[in-house]
XYZ file of C-alpha atoms in Angstrom:
580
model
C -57.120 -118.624 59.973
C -57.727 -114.704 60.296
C -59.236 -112.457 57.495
C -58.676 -108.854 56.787
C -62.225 -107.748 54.929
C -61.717 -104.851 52.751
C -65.145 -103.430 51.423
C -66.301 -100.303 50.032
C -69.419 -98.336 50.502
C -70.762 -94.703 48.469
C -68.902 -94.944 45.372
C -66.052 -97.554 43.461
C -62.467 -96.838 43.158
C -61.990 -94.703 45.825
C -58.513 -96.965 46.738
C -59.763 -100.141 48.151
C -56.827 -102.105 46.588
C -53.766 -99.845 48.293
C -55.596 -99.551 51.242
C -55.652 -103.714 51.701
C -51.988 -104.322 50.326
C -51.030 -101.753 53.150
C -53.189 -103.119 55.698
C -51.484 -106.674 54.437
C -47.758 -104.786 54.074
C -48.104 -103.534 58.068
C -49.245 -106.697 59.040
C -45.623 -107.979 57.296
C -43.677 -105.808 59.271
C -44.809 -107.567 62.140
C -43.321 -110.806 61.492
C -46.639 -112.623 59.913
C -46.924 -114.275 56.368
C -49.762 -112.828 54.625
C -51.614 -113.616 51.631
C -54.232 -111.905 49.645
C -57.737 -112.214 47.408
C -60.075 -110.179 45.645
C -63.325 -111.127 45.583
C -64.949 -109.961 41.577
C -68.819 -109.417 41.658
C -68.695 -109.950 37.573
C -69.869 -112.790 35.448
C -66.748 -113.047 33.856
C -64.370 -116.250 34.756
C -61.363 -113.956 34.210
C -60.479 -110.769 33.035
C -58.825 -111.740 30.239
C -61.377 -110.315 27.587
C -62.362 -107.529 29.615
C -61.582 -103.920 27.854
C -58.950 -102.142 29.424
C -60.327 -98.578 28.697
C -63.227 -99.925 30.959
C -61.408 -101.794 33.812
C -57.978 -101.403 33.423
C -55.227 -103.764 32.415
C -55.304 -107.676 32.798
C -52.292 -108.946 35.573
C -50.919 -111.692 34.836
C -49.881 -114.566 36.831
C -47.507 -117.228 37.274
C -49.563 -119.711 36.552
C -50.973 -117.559 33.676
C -54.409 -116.587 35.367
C -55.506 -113.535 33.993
C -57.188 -111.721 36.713
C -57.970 -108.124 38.119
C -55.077 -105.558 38.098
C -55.806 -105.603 42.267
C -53.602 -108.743 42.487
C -51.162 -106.756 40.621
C -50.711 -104.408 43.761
C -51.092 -106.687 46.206
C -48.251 -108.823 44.769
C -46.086 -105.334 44.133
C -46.850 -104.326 47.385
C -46.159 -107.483 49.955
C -43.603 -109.752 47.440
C -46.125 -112.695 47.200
C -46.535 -114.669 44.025
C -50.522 -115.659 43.881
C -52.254 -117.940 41.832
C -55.620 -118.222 39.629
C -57.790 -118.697 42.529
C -56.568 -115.823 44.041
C -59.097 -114.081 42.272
C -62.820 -115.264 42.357
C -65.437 -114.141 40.429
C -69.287 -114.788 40.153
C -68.354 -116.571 36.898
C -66.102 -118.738 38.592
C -68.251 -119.787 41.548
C -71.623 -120.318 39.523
C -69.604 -122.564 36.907
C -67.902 -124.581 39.752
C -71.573 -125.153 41.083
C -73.641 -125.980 38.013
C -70.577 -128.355 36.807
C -70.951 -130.020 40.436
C -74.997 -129.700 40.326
C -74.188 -131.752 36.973
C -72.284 -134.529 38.247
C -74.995 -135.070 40.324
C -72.916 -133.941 43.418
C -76.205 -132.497 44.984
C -77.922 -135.781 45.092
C -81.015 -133.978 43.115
C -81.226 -131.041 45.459
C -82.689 -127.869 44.652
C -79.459 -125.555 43.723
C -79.785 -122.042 45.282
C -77.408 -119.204 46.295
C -77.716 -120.192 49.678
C -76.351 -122.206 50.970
C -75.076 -124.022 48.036
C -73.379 -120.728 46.150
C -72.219 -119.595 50.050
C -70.888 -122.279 50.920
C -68.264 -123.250 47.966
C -67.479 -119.408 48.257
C -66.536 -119.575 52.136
C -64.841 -123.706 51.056
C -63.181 -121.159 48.508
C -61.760 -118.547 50.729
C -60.653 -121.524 53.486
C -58.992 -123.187 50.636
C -57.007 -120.139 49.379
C -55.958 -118.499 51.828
C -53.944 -121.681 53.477
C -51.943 -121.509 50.332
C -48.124 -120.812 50.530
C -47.622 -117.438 48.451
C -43.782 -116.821 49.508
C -40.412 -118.536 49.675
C -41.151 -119.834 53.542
C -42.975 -122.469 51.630
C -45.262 -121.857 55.141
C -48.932 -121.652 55.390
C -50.514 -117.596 55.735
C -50.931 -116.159 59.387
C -53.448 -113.715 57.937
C -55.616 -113.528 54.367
C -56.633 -110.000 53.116
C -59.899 -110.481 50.897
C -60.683 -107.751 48.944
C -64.782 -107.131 47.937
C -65.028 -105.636 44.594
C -67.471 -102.989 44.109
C -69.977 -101.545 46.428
C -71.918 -102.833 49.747
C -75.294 -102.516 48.098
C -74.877 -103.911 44.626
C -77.221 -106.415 43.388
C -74.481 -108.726 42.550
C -72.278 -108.224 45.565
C -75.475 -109.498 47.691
C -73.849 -113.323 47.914
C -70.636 -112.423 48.137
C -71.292 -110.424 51.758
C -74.027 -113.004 52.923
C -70.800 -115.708 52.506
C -68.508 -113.295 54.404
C -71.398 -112.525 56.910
C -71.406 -116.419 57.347
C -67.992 -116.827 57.425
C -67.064 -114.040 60.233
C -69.419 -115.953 62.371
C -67.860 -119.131 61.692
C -64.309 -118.153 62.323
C -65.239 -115.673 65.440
C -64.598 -112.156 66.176
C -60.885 -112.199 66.805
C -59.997 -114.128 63.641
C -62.239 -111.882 61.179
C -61.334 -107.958 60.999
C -63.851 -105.691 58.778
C -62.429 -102.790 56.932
C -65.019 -100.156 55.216
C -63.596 -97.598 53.076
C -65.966 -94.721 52.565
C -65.636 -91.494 50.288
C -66.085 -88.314 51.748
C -66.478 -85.805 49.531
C -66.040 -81.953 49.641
C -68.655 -79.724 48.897
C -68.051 -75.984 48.907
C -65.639 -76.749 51.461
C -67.417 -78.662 53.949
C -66.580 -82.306 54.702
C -70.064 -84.379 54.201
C -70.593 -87.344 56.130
C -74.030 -88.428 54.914
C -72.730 -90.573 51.830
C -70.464 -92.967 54.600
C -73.469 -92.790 57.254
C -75.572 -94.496 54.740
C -72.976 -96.826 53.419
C -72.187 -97.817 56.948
C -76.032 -98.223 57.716
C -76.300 -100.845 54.743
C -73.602 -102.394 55.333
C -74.527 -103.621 59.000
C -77.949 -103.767 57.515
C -76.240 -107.022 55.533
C -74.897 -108.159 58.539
C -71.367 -107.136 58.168
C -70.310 -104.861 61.286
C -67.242 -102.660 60.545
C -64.467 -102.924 63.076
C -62.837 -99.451 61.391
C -63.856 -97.012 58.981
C -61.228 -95.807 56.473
C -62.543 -92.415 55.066
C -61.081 -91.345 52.244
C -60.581 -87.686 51.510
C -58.501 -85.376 49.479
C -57.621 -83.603 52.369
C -57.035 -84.203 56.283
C -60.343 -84.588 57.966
C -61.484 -82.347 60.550
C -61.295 -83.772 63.965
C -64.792 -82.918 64.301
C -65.567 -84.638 61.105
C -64.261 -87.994 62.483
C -66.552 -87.918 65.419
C -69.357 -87.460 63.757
C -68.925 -90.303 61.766
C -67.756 -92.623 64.938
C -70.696 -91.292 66.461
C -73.613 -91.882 63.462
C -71.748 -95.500 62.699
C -71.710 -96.445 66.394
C -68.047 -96.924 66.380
C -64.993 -95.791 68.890
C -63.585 -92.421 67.915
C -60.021 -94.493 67.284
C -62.225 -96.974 64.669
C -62.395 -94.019 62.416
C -59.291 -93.179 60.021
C -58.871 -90.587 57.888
C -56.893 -91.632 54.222
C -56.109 -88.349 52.675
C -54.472 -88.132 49.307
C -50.585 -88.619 49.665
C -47.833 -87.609 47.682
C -47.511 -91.029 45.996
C -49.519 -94.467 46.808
C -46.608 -96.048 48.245
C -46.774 -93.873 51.492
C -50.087 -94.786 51.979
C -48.755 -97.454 54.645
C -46.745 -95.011 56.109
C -49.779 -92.564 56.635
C -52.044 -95.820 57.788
C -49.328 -96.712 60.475
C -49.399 -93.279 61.542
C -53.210 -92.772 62.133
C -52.799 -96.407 63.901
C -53.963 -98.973 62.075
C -51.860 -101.614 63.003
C -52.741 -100.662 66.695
C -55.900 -101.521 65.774
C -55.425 -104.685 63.608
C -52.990 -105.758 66.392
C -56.370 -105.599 69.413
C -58.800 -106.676 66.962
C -57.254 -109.796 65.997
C -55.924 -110.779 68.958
C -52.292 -110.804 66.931
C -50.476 -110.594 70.600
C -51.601 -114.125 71.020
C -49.456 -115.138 67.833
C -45.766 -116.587 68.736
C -43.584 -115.169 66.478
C -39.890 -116.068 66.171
C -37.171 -113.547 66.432
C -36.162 -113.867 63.288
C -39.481 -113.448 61.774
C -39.947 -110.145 63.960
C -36.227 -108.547 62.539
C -37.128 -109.608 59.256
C -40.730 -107.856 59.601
C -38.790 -104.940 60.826
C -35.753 -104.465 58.398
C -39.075 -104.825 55.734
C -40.323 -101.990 57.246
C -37.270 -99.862 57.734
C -36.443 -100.412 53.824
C -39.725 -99.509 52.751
C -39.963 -96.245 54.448
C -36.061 -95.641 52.878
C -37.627 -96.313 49.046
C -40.153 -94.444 49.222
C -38.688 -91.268 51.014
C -35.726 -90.719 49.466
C -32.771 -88.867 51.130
C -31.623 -87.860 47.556
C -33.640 -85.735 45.306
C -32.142 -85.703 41.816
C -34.025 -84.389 38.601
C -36.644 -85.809 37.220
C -36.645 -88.019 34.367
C -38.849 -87.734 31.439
C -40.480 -90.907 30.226
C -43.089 -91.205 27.376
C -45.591 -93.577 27.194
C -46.516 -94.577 23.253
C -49.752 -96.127 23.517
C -53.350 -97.335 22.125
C -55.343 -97.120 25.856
C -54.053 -93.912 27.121
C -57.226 -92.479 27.490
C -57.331 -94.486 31.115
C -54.058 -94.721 33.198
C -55.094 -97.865 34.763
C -54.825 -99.667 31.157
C -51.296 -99.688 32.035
C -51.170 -99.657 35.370
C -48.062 -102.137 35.914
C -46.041 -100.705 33.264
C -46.265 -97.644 35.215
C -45.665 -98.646 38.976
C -42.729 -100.691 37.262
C -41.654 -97.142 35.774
C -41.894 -95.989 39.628
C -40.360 -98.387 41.207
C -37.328 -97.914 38.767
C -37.831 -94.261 39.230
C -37.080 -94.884 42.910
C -34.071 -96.866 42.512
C -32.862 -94.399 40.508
C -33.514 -91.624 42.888
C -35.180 -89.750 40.526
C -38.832 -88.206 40.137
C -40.781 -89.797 37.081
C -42.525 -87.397 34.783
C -44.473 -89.796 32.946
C -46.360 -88.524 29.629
C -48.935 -90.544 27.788
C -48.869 -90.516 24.138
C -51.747 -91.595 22.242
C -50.163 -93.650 18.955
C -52.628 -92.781 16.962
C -51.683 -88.798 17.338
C -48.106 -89.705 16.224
C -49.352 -90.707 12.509
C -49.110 -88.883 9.683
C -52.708 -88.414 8.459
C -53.402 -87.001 11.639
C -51.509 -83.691 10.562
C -53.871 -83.078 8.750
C -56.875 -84.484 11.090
C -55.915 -82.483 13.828
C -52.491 -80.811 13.888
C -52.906 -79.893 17.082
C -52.729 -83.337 18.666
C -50.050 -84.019 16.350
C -48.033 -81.507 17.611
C -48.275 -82.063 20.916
C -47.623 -85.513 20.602
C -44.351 -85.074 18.863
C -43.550 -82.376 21.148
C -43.462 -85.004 24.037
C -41.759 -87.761 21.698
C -39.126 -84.961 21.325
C -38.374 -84.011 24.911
C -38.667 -87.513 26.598
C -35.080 -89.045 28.089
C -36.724 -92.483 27.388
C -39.704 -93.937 25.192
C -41.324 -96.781 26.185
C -43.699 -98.743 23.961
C -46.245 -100.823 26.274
C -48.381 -104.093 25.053
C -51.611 -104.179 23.310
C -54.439 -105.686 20.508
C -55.023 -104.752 17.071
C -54.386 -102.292 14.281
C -55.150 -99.647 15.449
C -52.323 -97.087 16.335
C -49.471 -99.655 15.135
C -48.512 -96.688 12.268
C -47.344 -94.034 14.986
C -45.730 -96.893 17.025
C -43.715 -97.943 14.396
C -42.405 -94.249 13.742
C -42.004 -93.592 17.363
C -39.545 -96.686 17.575
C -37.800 -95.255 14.068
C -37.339 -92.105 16.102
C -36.122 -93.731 19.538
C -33.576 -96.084 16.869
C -32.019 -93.293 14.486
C -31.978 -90.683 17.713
C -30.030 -92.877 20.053
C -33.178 -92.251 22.795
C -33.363 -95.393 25.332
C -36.266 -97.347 23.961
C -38.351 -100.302 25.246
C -40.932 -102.139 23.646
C -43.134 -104.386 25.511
C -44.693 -107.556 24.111
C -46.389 -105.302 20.963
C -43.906 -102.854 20.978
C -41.267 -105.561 20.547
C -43.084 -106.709 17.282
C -43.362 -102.955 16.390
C -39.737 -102.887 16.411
C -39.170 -105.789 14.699
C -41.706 -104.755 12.017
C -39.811 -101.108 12.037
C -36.010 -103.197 11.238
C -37.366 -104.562 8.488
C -39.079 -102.105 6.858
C -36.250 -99.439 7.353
C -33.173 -101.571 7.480
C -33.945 -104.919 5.440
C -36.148 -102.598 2.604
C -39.662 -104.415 2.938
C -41.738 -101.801 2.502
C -45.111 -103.906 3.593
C -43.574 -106.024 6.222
C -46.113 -106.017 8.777
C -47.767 -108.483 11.827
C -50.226 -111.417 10.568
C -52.410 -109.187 13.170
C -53.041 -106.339 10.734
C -53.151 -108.202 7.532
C -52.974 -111.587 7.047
C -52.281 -111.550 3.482
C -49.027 -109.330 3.229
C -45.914 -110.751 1.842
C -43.525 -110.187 4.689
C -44.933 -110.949 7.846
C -42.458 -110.874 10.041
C -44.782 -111.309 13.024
C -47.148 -114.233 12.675
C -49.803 -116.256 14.398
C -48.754 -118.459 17.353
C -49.261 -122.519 15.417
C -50.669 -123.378 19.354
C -53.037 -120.436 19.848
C -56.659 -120.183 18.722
C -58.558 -117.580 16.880
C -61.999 -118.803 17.370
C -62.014 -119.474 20.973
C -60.629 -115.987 22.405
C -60.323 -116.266 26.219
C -57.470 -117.679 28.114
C -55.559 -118.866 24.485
C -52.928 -116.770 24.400
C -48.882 -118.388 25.869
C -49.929 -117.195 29.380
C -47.889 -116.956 32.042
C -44.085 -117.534 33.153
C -42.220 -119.348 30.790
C -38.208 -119.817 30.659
C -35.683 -117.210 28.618
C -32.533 -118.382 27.788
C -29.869 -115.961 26.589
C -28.214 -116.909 23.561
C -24.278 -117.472 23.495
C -21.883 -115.012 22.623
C -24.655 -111.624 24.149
C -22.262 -111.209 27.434
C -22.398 -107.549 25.947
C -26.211 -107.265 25.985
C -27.196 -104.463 28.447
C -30.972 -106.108 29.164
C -28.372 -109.596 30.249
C -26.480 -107.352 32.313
C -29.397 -106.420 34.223
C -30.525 -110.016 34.730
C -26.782 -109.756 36.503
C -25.232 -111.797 33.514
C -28.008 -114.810 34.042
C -28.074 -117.629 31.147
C -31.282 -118.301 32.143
C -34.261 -115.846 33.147
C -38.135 -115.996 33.520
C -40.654 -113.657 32.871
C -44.438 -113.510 32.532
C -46.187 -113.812 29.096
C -49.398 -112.917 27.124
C -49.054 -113.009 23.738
C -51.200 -114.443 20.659
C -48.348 -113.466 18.212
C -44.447 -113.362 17.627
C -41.807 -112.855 15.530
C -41.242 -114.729 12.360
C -39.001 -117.644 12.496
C -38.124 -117.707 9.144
C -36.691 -113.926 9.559
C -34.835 -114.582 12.316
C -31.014 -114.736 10.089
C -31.891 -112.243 8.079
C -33.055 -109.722 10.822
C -29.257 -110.497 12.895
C -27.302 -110.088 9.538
C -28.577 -106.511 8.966
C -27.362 -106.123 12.493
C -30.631 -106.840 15.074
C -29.456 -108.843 17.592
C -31.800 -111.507 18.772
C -30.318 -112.165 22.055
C -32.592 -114.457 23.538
C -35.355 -117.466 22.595
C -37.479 -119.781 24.349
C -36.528 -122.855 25.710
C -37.016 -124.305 22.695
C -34.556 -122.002 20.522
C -37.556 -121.004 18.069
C -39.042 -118.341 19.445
C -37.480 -114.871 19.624
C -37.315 -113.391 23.666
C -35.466 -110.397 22.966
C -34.041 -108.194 20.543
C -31.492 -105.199 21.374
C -29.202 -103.122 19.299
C -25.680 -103.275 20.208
C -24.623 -99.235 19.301
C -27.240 -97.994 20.955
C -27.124 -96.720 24.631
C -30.583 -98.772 25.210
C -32.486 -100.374 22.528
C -34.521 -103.342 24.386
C -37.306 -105.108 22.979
C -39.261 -107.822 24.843
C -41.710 -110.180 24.116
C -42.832 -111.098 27.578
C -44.518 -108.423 30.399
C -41.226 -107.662 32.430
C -43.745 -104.977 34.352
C -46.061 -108.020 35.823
C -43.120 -109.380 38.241
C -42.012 -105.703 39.504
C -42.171 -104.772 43.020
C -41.693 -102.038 45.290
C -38.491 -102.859 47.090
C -37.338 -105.118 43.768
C -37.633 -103.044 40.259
C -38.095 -105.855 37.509
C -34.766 -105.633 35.382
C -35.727 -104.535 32.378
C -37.375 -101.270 33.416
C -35.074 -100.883 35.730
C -32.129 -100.741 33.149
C -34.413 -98.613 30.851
C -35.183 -96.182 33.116
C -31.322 -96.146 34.296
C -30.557 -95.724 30.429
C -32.981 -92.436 30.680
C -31.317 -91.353 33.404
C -28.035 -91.457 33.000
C -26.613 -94.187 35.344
C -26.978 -97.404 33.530
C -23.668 -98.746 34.405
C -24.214 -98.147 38.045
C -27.308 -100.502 37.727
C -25.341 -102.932 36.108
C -22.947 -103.010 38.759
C -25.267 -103.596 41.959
C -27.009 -105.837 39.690
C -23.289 -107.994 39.088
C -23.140 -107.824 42.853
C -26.337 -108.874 43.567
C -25.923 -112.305 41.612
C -22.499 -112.387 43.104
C -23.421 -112.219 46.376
C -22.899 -108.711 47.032
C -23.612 -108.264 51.169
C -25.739 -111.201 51.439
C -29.208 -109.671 51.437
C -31.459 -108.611 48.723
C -34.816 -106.883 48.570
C -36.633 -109.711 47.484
C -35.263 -111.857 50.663
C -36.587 -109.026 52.995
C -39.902 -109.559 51.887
């Protein structure tokens, strides 16, 4: 077992995430099979109730976990399909102890954080990271864990003495220590002070760094990198500067270039690992592709996407649904110009709130290519959603609505179209007389956390939709999966009266009740879903759906159709997904 640590020192958020799923993506183009955890200082079990304007979006997975949006990149970035325990958390550890302590599995002992919280974290790790997390069905060569937070925190404190514990178990050529320190700019000097002192606690907890990944907005001076190597009593070639790059995705381009994998290569004695050939070509055609996406040879112009939101105020809220807008982007060949739209701003009392806001708002509803309407909770904002999907409909603009936004058009049809005025979602009043979205019957609405239909669940197409542009995508598939996390849906009972006035529900769960997807058949891309197409998008493999939306945008829709015909057909044999 080897173990890539990936901590952070000074201040949060400074990249930790990228920087492991490249350290884990170079590590791929070797040959090896690697896996990934984060490691979640909070005393939450999940992040399912966590607010998104305050840490981001929930990623989902598979097997419906509902854990930090880090997972999320590492699964974009190395094509590996994680579980639940992929992501532990304070909460999780301290409620897997106490239940034991209550069993009586401690034979009356006193409880304490060490050894007993220690030692089911490292039995965690050990556990985890032998898990298969690709189509090799084959144990992991190498896990990258992921520390949340900073060296220093209060609650971080037995989360590092377990790693601390756990290097010294394994030994030093199976455990590799990554620190990733901010250094900031200050009237144009580089100051080291902030990573000196983060370095100093952090072998003060008795994790020693084996590199230093400073990150900067700017290339560091060389002088500025032996300063550090010299204050943290590391080699000059330990030290690695992480300037801002054009986009995230050639951070593992820049990493392999100031030698990382050099350095991963000596530290954990990878030379010693027999590889196959055909695991070596593989790692390298990986690599070859990747550096292909993200560089493009063609540069065409941009397309304009707007984003028709309720979190806007914080990118990360939606972080999936826009790397799966990039990775589309990239397919595409075109530059994204993504614009967030608050919903709110798009409704009518707000003319007279602020007209300024309104404006602009409308403004960007006007010049986007493509509107996309992303998943969410609540009332609020649902008013300007609604008339941004009215606009997208009458306007012939591609449109997709995610999870909420599928119920927003749905809710849109039937006030418009079928004349109900009021129709509305059980969500915003539970007392209206058309609701054409209602309350799952399985779902719960006293017990919030981890009710919701989580997770991937089975799509079939209905018959006679070969002319459905979201089933082209899917290369003409009868049959499709896709993650979910939804509390509501649409209406049964509406379901014939909704495809008379001429919205086609083209797809339903495996039990034929509930409604998948809706499109509109004049319309040059009108797709509504109710799962999260954006959890299961990667890099080198755009998830359908957004990739057909933001081929609608841009113009070349059929061409995505056709390479997406050829891929089920066979096409040359090799696909994206079977490099990774």
């Amino acid at each position: 077992m080897r173990v890539v640590l990936v901590s952070g020192g000074v201040i949060s958020g400074v990249g930790k995430g990228i920087i492991a799923s490249s350290a884990g993506l170079l590590l791929k183009t070797l040959g090896l099979r690697v896996t990934a955890m984060k490691l979640d200082p909070y005393l939450n079990t999940d992040a399912g109730l966590l607010n998104p304007l305050e840490h981001g979006e929930c990623f989902v997975l598979a097997d419906g976990g509902e854990t930090d949006l880090d997972l999320g990149n590492y699964e974009r970035y190395l094509g590996i399909q994680l579980s639940n325990e992929s992501n532990m958390t304070t909460g999780k550890i301290y409620k897997l102890v106490i239940e034991k302590e209550r069993r009586g599995d401690y034979l009356g002992k006193t409880v304490q954080v060490v050894p007993h919280i220690t030692d089911a974290m490292q039995a965690w790790i050990e556990r985890v990271a032998k898990i298969p997390v690709d189509d090799s069905g084959e144990e992991p060569d190498v896990c990258i864990i992921e520390l949340g937070g900073t060296v220093g925190d209060i609650e971080s404190m037995p989360f590092i003495e377990a790693l601390v514990q756990l290097r010294h178990r394994l030994g030093r050529e199976n455990f590799f220590s990554i620190s990733v320190s901010y250094v900031p700019i200050i009237n144009g000097e580089e100051k080291t002070k902030p990573t000196q002192h983060a370095i100093k606690q952090m072998r003060s907890a008795g994790l020693i760094p084996d590199m230093i990944a400073c990150r900067c907005e700017r290339l560091l001076d060389d002088a500025t990198i032996q300063k550090i190597a010299r204050s943290c009593q590391v080699e000059y070639e330990q030290v690695v500067g992480v300037r801002d790059m054009e986009t995230i995705y050639q951070v593992p381009l820049l990493l392999e270039q100031e030698g990382l994998l050099k350095i991963l290569q000596k530290g954990l004695a990878l030379d010693k690992e027999p590889l196959t050939p055909a695991r070596v070509q593989k790692g390298q055609e990986l690599w070859g592709l990747w550096k292909k996406t993200v560089i493009p040879e063609i540069h065409l112009p941009p397309v304009n996407i707007a984003l028709v939101g309720k979190y806007v105020s914080l990118d990360d809220a939606y972080l999936s649904v826009r790397k799966s807008l990039e990775h589309s982007a990239m397919r595409c060949k075109r530059k994204l110009n993504l614009y967030s739209v608050d919903s709110e701003h798009l409704e009518h009392d707000m003319q007279q709130k602020d007209p300024t806001k309104y404006h602009n708002a409308w403004k960007a509803i006007c010049e986007a290519q493509g509107i996309i309407v992303p998943g969410g909770f609540g009332s609020r904002g649902i008013e300007g959603m609604i008339e941004t999907t009215k606009w997208a409909r009458q306007r012939k603009v591609p449109f997709l609505g995610i999870c909420l936004g599928m119920q927003v058009a749905v809710i849109e049809y039937a006030r418009n179209i079928l004349g109900y005025k009021e129709a509305t979602s059980e969500e915003i009043s539970a007392h209206a007389e058309h609701k054409v979205v209602i309350f799952m019957p399985e779902g719960s609405k006293e017990q919030m956390g981890g009710t919701m239909r989580l997770g991937t669940r089975t799509t079939h197409f209905k018959p006679g939709t070969e002319w459905s542009k979201l089933r082209a995508m899917y290369g003409g598939a009868e049959v499709v999966e896709e993650r979910h996390r939804h509390r509501y849906e649409v209406n049964p009972q509406y379901i014939e009266e909704l495809e008379a006035a001429g919205l086609n529900l083209t797809s339903l769960d495996s039990l034929g009740v509930r409604v998948e997807s809706i499109e509109l058949k004049d319309h040059p891309f009108f797709v509504g879903l109710q799962a999260h197409p954006e959890f299961t998008s990667k890099v080198l493999s755009p998830s359908p759906a957004l990739l057909g939306f933001v081929a609608a945008s841009s113009g070349c829709l059929d061409e995505m159709i056709e390479q997406a015909r050829n891929k089920t057909e066979g096409g040359d044999g090799k696909t994206n997904d079977s490099l990774f």
